[in-house]
Coordinates of C-alpha atoms and ligand atoms in Angstrom, one line a residue:
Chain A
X1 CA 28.4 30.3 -36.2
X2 CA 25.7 30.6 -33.6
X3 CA 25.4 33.4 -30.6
X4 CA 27.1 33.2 -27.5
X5 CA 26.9 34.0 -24.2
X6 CA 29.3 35.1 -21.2
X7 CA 27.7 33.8 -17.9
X8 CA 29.7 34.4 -14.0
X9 CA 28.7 31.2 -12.3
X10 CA 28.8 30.2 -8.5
X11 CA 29.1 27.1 -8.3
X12 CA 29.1 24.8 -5.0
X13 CA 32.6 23.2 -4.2
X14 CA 32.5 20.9 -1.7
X15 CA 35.5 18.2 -1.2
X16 CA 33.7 15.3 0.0
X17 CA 31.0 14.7 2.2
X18 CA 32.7 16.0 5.6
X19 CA 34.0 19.4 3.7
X20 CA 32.1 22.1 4.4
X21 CA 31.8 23.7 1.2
X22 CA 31.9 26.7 -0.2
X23 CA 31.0 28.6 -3.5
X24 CA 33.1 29.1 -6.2
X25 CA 33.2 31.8 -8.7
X26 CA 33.9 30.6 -12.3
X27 CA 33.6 33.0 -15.2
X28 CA 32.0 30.8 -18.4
X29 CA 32.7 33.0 -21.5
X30 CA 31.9 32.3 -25.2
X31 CA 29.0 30.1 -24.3
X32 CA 27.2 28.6 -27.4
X33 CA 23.4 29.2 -26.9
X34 CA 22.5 25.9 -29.0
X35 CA 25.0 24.0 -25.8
X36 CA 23.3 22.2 -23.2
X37 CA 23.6 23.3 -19.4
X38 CA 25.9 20.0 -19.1
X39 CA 27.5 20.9 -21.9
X40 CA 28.5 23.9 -20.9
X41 CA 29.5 22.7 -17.6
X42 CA 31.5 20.2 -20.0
X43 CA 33.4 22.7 -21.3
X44 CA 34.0 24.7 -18.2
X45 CA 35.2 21.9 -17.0
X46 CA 37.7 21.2 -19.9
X47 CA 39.1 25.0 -19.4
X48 CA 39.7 24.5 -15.8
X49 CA 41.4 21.0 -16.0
X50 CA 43.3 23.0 -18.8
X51 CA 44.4 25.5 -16.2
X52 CA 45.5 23.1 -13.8
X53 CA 42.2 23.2 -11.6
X54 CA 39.7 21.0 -10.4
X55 CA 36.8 20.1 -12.3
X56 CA 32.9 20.8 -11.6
X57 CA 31.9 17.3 -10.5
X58 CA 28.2 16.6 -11.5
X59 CA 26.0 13.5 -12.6
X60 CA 24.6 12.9 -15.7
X61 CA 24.2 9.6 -17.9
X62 CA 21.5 9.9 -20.7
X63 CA 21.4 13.4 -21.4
X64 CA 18.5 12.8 -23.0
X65 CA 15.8 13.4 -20.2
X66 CA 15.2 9.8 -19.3
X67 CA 17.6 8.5 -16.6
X68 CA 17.3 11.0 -13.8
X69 CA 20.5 11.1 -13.0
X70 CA 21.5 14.9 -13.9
X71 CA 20.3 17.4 -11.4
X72 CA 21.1 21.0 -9.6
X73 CA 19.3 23.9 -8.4
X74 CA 19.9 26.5 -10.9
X75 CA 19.1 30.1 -9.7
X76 CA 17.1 28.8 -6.9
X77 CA 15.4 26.3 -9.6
X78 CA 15.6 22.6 -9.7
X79 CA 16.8 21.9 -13.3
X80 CA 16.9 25.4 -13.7
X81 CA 14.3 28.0 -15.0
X82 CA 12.4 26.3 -17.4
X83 CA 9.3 23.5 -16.8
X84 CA 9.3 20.3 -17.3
X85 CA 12.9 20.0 -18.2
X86 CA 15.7 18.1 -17.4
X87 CA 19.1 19.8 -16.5
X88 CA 20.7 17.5 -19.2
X89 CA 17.8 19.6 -21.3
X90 CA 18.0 22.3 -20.3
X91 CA 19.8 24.9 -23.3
X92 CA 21.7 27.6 -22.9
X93 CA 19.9 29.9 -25.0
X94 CA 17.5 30.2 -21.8
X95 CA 20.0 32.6 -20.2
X96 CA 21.1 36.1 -21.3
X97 CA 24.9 37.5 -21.8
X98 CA 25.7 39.1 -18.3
X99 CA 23.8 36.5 -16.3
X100 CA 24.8 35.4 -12.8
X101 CA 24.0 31.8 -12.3
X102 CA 23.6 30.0 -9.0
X103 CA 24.3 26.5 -9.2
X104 CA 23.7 24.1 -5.9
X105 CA 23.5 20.5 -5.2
X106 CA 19.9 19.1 -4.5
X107 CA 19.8 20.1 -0.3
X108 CA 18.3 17.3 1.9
X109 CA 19.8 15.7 5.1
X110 CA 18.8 12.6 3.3
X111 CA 21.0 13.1 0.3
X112 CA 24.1 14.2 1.3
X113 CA 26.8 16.2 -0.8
X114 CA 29.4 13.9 -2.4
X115 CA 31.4 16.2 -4.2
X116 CA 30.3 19.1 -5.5
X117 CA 27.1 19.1 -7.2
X118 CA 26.9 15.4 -6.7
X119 CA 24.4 14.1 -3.7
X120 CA 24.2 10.6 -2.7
X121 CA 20.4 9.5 -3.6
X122 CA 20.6 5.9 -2.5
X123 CA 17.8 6.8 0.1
X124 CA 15.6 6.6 -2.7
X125 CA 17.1 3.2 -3.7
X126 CA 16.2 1.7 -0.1
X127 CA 12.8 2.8 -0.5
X128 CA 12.3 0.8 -3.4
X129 CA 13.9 -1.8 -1.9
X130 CA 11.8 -1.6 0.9
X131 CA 8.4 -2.2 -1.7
X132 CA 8.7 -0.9 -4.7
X133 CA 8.1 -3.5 -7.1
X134 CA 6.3 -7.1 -7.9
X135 CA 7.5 -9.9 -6.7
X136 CA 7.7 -12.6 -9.5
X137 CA 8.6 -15.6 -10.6
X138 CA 11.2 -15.2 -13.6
X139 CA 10.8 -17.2 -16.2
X140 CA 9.5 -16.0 -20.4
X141 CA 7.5 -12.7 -20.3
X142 CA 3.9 -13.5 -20.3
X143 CA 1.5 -12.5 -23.0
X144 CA 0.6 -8.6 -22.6
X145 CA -3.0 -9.1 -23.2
X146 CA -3.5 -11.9 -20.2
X147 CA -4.2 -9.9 -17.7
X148 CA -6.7 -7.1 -18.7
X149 CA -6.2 -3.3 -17.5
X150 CA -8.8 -1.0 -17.5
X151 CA -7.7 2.2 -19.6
X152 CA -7.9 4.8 -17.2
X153 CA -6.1 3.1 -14.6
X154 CA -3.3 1.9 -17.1
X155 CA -3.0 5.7 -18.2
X156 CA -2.9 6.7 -14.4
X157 CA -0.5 4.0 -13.7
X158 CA 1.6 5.5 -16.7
X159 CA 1.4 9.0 -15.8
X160 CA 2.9 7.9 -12.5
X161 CA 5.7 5.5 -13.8
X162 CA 7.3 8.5 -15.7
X163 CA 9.0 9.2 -12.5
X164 CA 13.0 9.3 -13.0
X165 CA 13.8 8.8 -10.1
X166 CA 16.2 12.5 -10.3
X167 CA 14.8 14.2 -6.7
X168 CA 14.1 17.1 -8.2
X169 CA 10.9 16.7 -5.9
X170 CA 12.7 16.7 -2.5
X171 CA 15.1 19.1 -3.5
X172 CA 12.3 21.9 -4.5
X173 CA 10.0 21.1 -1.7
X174 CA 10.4 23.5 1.3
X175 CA 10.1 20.4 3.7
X176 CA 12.5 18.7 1.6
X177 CA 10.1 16.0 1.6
X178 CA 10.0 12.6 -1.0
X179 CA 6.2 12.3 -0.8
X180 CA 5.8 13.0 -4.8
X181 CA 8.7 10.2 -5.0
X182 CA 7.2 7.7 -3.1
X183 CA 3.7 8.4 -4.4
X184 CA 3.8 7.9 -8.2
X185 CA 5.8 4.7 -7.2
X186 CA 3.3 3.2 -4.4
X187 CA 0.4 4.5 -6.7
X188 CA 2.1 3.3 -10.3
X189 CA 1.8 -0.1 -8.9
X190 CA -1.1 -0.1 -6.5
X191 CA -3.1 1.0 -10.1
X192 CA -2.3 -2.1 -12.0
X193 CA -3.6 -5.6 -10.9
X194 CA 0.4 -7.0 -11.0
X195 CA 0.6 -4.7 -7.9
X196 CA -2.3 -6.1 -5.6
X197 CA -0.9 -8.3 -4.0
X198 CA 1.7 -6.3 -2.1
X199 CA -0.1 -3.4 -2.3
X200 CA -0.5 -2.9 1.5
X201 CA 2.7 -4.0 3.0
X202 CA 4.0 -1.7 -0.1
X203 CA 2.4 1.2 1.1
X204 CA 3.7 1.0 4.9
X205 CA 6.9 -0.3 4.2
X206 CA 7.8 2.7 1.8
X207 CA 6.2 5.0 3.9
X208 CA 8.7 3.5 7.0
X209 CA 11.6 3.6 5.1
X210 CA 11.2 7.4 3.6
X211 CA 10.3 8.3 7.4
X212 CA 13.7 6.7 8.2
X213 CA 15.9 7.8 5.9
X214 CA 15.5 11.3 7.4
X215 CA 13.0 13.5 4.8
X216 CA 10.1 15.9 5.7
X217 CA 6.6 15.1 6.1
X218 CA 4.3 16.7 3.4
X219 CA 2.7 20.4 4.2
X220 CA 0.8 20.5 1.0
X221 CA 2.7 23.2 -0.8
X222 CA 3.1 21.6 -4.4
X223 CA 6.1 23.2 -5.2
X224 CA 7.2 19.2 -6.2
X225 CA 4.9 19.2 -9.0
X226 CA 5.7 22.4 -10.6
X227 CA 9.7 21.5 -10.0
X228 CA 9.1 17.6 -11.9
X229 CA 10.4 17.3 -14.9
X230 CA 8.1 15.0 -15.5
X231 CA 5.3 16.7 -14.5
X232 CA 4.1 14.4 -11.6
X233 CA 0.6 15.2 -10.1
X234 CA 0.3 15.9 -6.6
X235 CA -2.9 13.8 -7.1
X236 CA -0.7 10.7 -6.7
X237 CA 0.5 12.1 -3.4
X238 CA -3.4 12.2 -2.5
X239 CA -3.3 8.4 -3.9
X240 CA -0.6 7.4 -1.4
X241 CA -1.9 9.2 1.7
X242 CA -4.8 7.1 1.0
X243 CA -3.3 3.9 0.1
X244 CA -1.2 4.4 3.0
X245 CA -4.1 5.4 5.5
X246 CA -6.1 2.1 4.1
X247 CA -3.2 -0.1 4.8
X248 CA -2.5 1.5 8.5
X249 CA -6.5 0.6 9.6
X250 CA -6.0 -3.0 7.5
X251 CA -3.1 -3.9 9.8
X252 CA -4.9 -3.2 13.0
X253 CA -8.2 -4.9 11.6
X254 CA -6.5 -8.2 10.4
X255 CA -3.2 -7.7 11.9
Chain B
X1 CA 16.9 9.6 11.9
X2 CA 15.0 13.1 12.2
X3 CA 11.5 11.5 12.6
X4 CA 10.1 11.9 15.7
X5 CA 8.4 8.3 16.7
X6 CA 4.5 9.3 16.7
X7 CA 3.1 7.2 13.9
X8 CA 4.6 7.5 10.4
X9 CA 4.8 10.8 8.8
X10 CA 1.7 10.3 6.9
X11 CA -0.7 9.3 9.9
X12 CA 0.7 12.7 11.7
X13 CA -0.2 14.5 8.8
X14 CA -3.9 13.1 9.2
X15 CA -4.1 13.6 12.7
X16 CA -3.2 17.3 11.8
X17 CA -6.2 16.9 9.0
X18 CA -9.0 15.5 11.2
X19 CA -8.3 17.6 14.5
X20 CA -8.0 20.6 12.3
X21 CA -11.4 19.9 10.7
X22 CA -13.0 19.6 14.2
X23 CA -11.3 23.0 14.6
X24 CA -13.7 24.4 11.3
X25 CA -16.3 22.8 12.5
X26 CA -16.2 24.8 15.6
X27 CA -14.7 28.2 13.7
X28 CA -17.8 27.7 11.3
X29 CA -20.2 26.7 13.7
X30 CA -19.2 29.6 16.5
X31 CA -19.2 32.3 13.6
X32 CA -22.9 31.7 12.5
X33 CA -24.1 32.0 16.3
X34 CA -22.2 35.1 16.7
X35 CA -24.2 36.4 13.4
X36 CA -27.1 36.6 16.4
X37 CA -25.4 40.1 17.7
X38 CA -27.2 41.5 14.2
X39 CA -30.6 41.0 15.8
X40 CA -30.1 42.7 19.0
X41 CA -29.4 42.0 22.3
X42 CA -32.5 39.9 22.9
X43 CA -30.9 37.6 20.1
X44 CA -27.7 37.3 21.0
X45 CA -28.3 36.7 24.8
X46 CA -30.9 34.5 24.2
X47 CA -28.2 32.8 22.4
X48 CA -26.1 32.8 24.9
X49 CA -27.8 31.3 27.8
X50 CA -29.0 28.5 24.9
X51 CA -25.2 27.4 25.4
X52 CA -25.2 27.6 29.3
X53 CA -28.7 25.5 29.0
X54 CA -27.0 22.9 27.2
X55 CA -25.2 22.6 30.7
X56 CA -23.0 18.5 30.1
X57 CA -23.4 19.0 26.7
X58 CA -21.6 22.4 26.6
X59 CA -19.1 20.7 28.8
X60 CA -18.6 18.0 26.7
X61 CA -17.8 20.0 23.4
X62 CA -15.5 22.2 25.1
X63 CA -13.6 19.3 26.0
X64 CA -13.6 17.8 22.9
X65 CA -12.7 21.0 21.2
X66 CA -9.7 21.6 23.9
X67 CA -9.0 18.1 23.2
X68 CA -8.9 18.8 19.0
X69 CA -7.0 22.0 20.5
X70 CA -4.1 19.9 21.8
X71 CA -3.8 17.4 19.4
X72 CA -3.6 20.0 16.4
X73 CA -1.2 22.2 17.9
X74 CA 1.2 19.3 19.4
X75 CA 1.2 17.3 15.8
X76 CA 1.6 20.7 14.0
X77 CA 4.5 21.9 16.2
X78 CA 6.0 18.7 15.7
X79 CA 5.9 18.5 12.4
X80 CA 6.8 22.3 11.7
X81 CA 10.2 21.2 13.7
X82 CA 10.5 17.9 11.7
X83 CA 10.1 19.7 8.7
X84 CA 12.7 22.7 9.4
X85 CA 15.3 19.8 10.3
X86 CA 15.2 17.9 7.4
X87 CA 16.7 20.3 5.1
X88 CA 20.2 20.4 6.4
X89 CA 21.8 23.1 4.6
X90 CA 19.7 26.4 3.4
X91 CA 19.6 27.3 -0.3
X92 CA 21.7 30.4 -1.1
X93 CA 19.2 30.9 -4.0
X94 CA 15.6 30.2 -2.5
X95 CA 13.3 30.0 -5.7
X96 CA 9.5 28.9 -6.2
X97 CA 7.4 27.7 -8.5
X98 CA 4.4 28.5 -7.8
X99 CA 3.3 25.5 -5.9
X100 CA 3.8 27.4 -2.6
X101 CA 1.9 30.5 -1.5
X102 CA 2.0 32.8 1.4
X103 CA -0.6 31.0 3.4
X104 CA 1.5 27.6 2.5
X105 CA 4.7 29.4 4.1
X106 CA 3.2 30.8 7.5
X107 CA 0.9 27.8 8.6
X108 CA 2.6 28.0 12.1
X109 CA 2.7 32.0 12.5
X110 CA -0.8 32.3 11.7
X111 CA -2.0 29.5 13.8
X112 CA -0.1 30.9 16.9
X113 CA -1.4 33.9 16.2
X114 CA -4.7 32.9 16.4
X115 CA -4.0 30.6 19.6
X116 CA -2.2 33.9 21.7
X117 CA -5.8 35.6 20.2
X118 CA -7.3 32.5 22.1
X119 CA -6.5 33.6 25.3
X120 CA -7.3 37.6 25.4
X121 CA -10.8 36.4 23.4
X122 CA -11.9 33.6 26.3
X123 CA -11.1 36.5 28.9
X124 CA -12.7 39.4 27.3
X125 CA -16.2 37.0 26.4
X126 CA -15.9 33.5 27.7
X127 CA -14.7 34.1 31.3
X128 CA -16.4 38.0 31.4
X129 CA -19.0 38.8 34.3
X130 CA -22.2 38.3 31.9
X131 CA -24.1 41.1 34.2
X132 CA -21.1 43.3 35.9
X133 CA -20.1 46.5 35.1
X134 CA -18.9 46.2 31.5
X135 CA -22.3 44.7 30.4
X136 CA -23.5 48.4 31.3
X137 CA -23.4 50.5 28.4
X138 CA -23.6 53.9 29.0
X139 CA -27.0 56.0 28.5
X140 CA -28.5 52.4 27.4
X141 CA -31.1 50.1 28.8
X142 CA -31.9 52.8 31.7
X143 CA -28.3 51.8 32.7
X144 CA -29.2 47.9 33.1
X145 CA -26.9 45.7 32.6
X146 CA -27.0 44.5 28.7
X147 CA -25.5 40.4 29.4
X148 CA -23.3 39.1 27.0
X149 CA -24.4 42.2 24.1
X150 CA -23.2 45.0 26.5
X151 CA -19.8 43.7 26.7
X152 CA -19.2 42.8 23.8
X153 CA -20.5 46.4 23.0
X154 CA -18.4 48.0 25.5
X155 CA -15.1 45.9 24.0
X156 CA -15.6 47.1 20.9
X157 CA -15.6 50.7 21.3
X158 CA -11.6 50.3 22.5
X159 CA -10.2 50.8 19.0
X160 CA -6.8 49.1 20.1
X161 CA -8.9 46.1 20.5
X162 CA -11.0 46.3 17.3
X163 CA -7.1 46.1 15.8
X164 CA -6.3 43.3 17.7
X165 CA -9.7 41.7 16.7
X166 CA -9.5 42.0 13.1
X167 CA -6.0 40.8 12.7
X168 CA -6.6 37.8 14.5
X169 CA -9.5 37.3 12.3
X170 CA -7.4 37.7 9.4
X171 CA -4.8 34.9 10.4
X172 CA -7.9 32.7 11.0
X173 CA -8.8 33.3 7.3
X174 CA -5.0 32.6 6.1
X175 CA -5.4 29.7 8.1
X176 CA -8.2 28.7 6.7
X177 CA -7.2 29.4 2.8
X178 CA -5.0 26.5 2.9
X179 CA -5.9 24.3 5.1
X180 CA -9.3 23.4 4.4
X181 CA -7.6 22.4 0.8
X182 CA -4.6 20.8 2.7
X183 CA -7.2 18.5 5.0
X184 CA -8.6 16.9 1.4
X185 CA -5.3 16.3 0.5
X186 CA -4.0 14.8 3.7
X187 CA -7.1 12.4 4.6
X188 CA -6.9 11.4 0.4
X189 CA -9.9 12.8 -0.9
X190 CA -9.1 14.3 -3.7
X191 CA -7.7 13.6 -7.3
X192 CA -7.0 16.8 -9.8
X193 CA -10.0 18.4 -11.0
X194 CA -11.6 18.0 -6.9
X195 CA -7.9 19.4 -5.6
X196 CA -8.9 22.3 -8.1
X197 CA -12.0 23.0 -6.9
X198 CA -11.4 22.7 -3.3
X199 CA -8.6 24.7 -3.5
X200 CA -10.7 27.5 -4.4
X201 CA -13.4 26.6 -2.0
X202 CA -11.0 26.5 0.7
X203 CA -9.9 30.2 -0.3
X204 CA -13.4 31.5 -0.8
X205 CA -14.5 29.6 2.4
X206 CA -11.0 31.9 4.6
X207 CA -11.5 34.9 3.3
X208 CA -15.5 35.1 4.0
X209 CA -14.7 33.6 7.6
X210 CA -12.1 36.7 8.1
X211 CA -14.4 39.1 6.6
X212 CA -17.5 37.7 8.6
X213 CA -15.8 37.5 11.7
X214 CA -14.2 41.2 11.3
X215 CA -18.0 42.5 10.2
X216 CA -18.8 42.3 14.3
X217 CA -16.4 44.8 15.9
X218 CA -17.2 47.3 12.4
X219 CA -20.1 46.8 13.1
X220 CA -20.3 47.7 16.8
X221 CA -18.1 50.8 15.9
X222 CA -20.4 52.0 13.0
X223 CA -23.5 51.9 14.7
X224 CA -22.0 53.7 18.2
X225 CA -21.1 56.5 15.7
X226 CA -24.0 56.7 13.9
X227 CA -27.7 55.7 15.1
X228 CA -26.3 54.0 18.4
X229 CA -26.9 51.3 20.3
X230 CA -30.9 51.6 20.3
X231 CA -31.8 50.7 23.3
Ligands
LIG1 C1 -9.2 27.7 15.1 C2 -8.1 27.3 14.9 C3 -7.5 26.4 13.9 C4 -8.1 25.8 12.8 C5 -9.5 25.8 12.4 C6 -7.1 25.0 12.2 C7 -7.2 24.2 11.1 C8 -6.2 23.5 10.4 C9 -6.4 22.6 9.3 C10 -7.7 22.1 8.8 C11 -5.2 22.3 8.9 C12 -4.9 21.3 7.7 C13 -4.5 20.0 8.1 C14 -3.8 19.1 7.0 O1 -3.4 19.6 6.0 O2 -3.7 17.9 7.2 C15 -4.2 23.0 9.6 C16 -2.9 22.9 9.5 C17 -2.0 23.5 10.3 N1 -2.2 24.2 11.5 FE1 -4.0 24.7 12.1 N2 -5.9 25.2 12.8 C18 -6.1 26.0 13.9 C19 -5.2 26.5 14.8 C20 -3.9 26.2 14.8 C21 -2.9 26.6 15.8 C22 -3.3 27.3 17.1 C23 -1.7 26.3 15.3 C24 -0.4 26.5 16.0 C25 0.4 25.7 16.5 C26 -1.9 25.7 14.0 C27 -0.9 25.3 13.2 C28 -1.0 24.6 12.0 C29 0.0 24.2 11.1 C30 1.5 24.5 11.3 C31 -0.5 23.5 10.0 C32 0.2 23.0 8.8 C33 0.8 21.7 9.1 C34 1.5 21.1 7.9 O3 0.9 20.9 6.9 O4 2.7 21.0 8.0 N3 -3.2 25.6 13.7 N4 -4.9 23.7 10.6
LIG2 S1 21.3 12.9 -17.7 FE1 19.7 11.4 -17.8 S2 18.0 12.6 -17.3 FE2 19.6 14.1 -17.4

């Protein structure tokens, strides 16, 4: 029989999108400590369906760290209080008996609240429709080793591709902005010689479509990299500004 | 949606970045010609009319510098406004991670500070009668007028002002702490370990500007009180 835990949580309720919202108070008692934080929402959940209430409404697929699709601001926290994790990884044995936990939906004018803790990301889906990706011909998978990478570009380009995708990023940022987003994917694929070819129309036409889709501009202030659960470096946000700054002068030049 | 249309959000960012750096330039530049005031009024006057000599050229860099002026302050305001809007709804839990600091958080505050500074500074030095009454300092120079040293002596001895002075000088350093950092990372210069080491740099280089800067009025004050002005 392992330890538990009796937590208050306030959680965000919010109807749908044109509901203003408001926070809920939820007592969470006999909390297994080995229980995941979505686990525990799980069986919060199951007690208030039991009692004739509305579920918690959050997203989640994997659970395993690896989709992106899980996500809140825990205490003031994306994913909650420890680094580099995942909400879906986040266990409960990270929180003390007594505690009062916070939990909100990601907050950007670009993601707005579905239901609850549930935000509509598909911002980040048009920007990588506006140029994130290769274009190529379909067809059998070629042989890995016919195009040559250098190492340290492929690790770069690897480092950078372990972006979920989750928005952690724009939700912790105090400009709410989707520069560490957009930057590991403009600089995962301007790295690797698959991605030359569109690799300046890439870099404007993400840039456009982030600028569009309502997000902040970057001030510099890194809290992005410290809130990926990832781990993302800022250094691919340098990348992109650069990238980005190339492919501005190459327009005018060659128009 | 939000986005104000001038250029895409990165490009503002680097006009920010290379009007900004004209800014050091001039903070950096201005700060080692004031170091002159250490050598006497000879020095510092000498100095001084050195500038007015320059005549066009002066001309020219103060318009370039009111130009960098402009730029900086309308691209910074706008994206200050940008940035506030794109939040939506505030956080009833604000938390950090570390990435921010208090410099990162009061970008705008410190730089109007330092541009309402702007104004009493040009009118107290700049726009001052170089050889009226407050260049006299009194029981010095057989009651000549002292130029540019004597009222900048003269200012100094108001304690309100020496207040003033140093605080501004202390919002220049804030300033400074980040943004010398931010520029490297705006215009794309920098990968981890150089983003390491300019980020110290950039603190080192704010908090010796605020310290240099607030050595002149101490100065002035320490030496009325104790040997004088010495001539
Ligand atoms: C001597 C005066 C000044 C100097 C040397 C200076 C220098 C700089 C530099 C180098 C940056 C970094 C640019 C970047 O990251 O791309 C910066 C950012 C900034 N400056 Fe100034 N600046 C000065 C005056 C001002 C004034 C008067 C304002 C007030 C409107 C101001 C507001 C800002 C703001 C808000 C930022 C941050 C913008 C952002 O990252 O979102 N600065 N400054
Ligand atoms: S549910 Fe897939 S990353 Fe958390």
């Amino acid at each position: 029989m392992s330890a538990t835990i009796d937590l208050t949580l306030k959680v965000w309720r919010q109807q749908d999108r044109s509901d203003a919202g408001h926070f809920e108070t939820i007592e969470a008692k006999d909390i297994s400590v080995d229980a995941s934080f979505l686990e525990m929402l799980d069986l919060v959940n199951e007690r208030l369906t039991l009692d004739g209430r509305e579920p918690i409404a959050f997203d989640h697929d994997c659970r395993e760290g690896i989709c992106g699709m899980c996500g809140a601001m825990v205490n003031g926290q994306a994913h909650g209080p420890e680094s580099k994790t995942t909400l879906c990884q986040l266990h409960m044995r990270h929180f003390s008996d007594g505690d009062t936990v916070v939990i909100e939906p990601w907050r950007s004018r670009a993601f707005p609240v579905l239901k609850d803790l549930v935000v509509d990301r598909s911002a980040f889906d048009r920007i990588i429709a506006a140029g994130g990706y290769v274009s190529v011909r379909t067809g059998q998978a070629p042989e890995a080793h016919s195009i040559p990478v250098p190492k340290n570009k492929a690790d770069l380009a690897f480092d950078a591709a372990q972006c979920i995708g989750c928005g952690a990023c724009v939700a912790a940022c105090p400009n709410a902005s989707a520069m560490l987003f957009v930057a590991a994917k403009v600089s995962h694929l301007s790295l690797l010689p698959q991605g030359q070819a569109e690799r300046r129309r890439r870099a404007r036409a993400m840039v456009a479509q982030m600028d569009r889709e309502g997000f902040g501009n970057c001030s510099n202030h890194y809290e992005c990299e410290a809130a990926c659960p990832k781990g993302i470096s800022v250094a691919h946000i340098a990348r992109l500004n650069r990238e980005h700054l190339f492919a501005s002068v190459m327009e005018k030049v060659t128009g | 949606m939000t986005a104000i249309p001038m250029g895409t959000s990165i490009v503002k960012k680097q006009i920010v970045a290379v009007s900004g750096l004209a800014l050091v330039g001039f903070i950096l530049a201005h700060l080692a010609g004031n170091f002159n005031i250490f050598l006497g009024p000879e020095w510092l006057n000498g100095y001084a009319k050195h500038l007015e000599e320059l005549g066009p050229v002066l001309w020219l860099m103060r318009i370039g510098l009111l130009a960098a002026a402009i730029v900086h302050i309308t691209f910074t305001v706008l994206v200050t406004i940008e940035n506030r809007r794109s939040r939506g709804v505030a956080y009833a839990v604000a938390g950090s991670r570390g990435g921010t600091t208090f410099a990162k958080k009061t970008m705008i505050l410190s730089g109007l500070m330092v541009l309402s500074f702007l104004f009493l500074h040009l009118s107290d030095f700049t726009f001052a009668d170089k050889h009226g009454s407050a260049s006299i300092v009194a029981g010095a120079n057989g009651g000549e007028s002292l130029g540019l040293y004597g009222i900048v002596w003269n200012a100094f001895l108001n304690p309100l002002r020496v207040v003033v002075y140093i605080f501004a000088v202390c919002c220049l350093g804030l300033h400074l702490s980040h943004a010398i950092q931010s520029c490297t990372q705006s215009l794309g210069l920098s990968d981890e370990p150089v983003l390491q080491r300019v980020t110290f740099a950039s603190r080192v280089i704010g908090a010796l500007a605020a310290l240099s800067y607030a050595s002149i009025p101490v100065y002035v004050i320490v030496r009325h009180f104790t040997v004088g002005i010495g001539v």
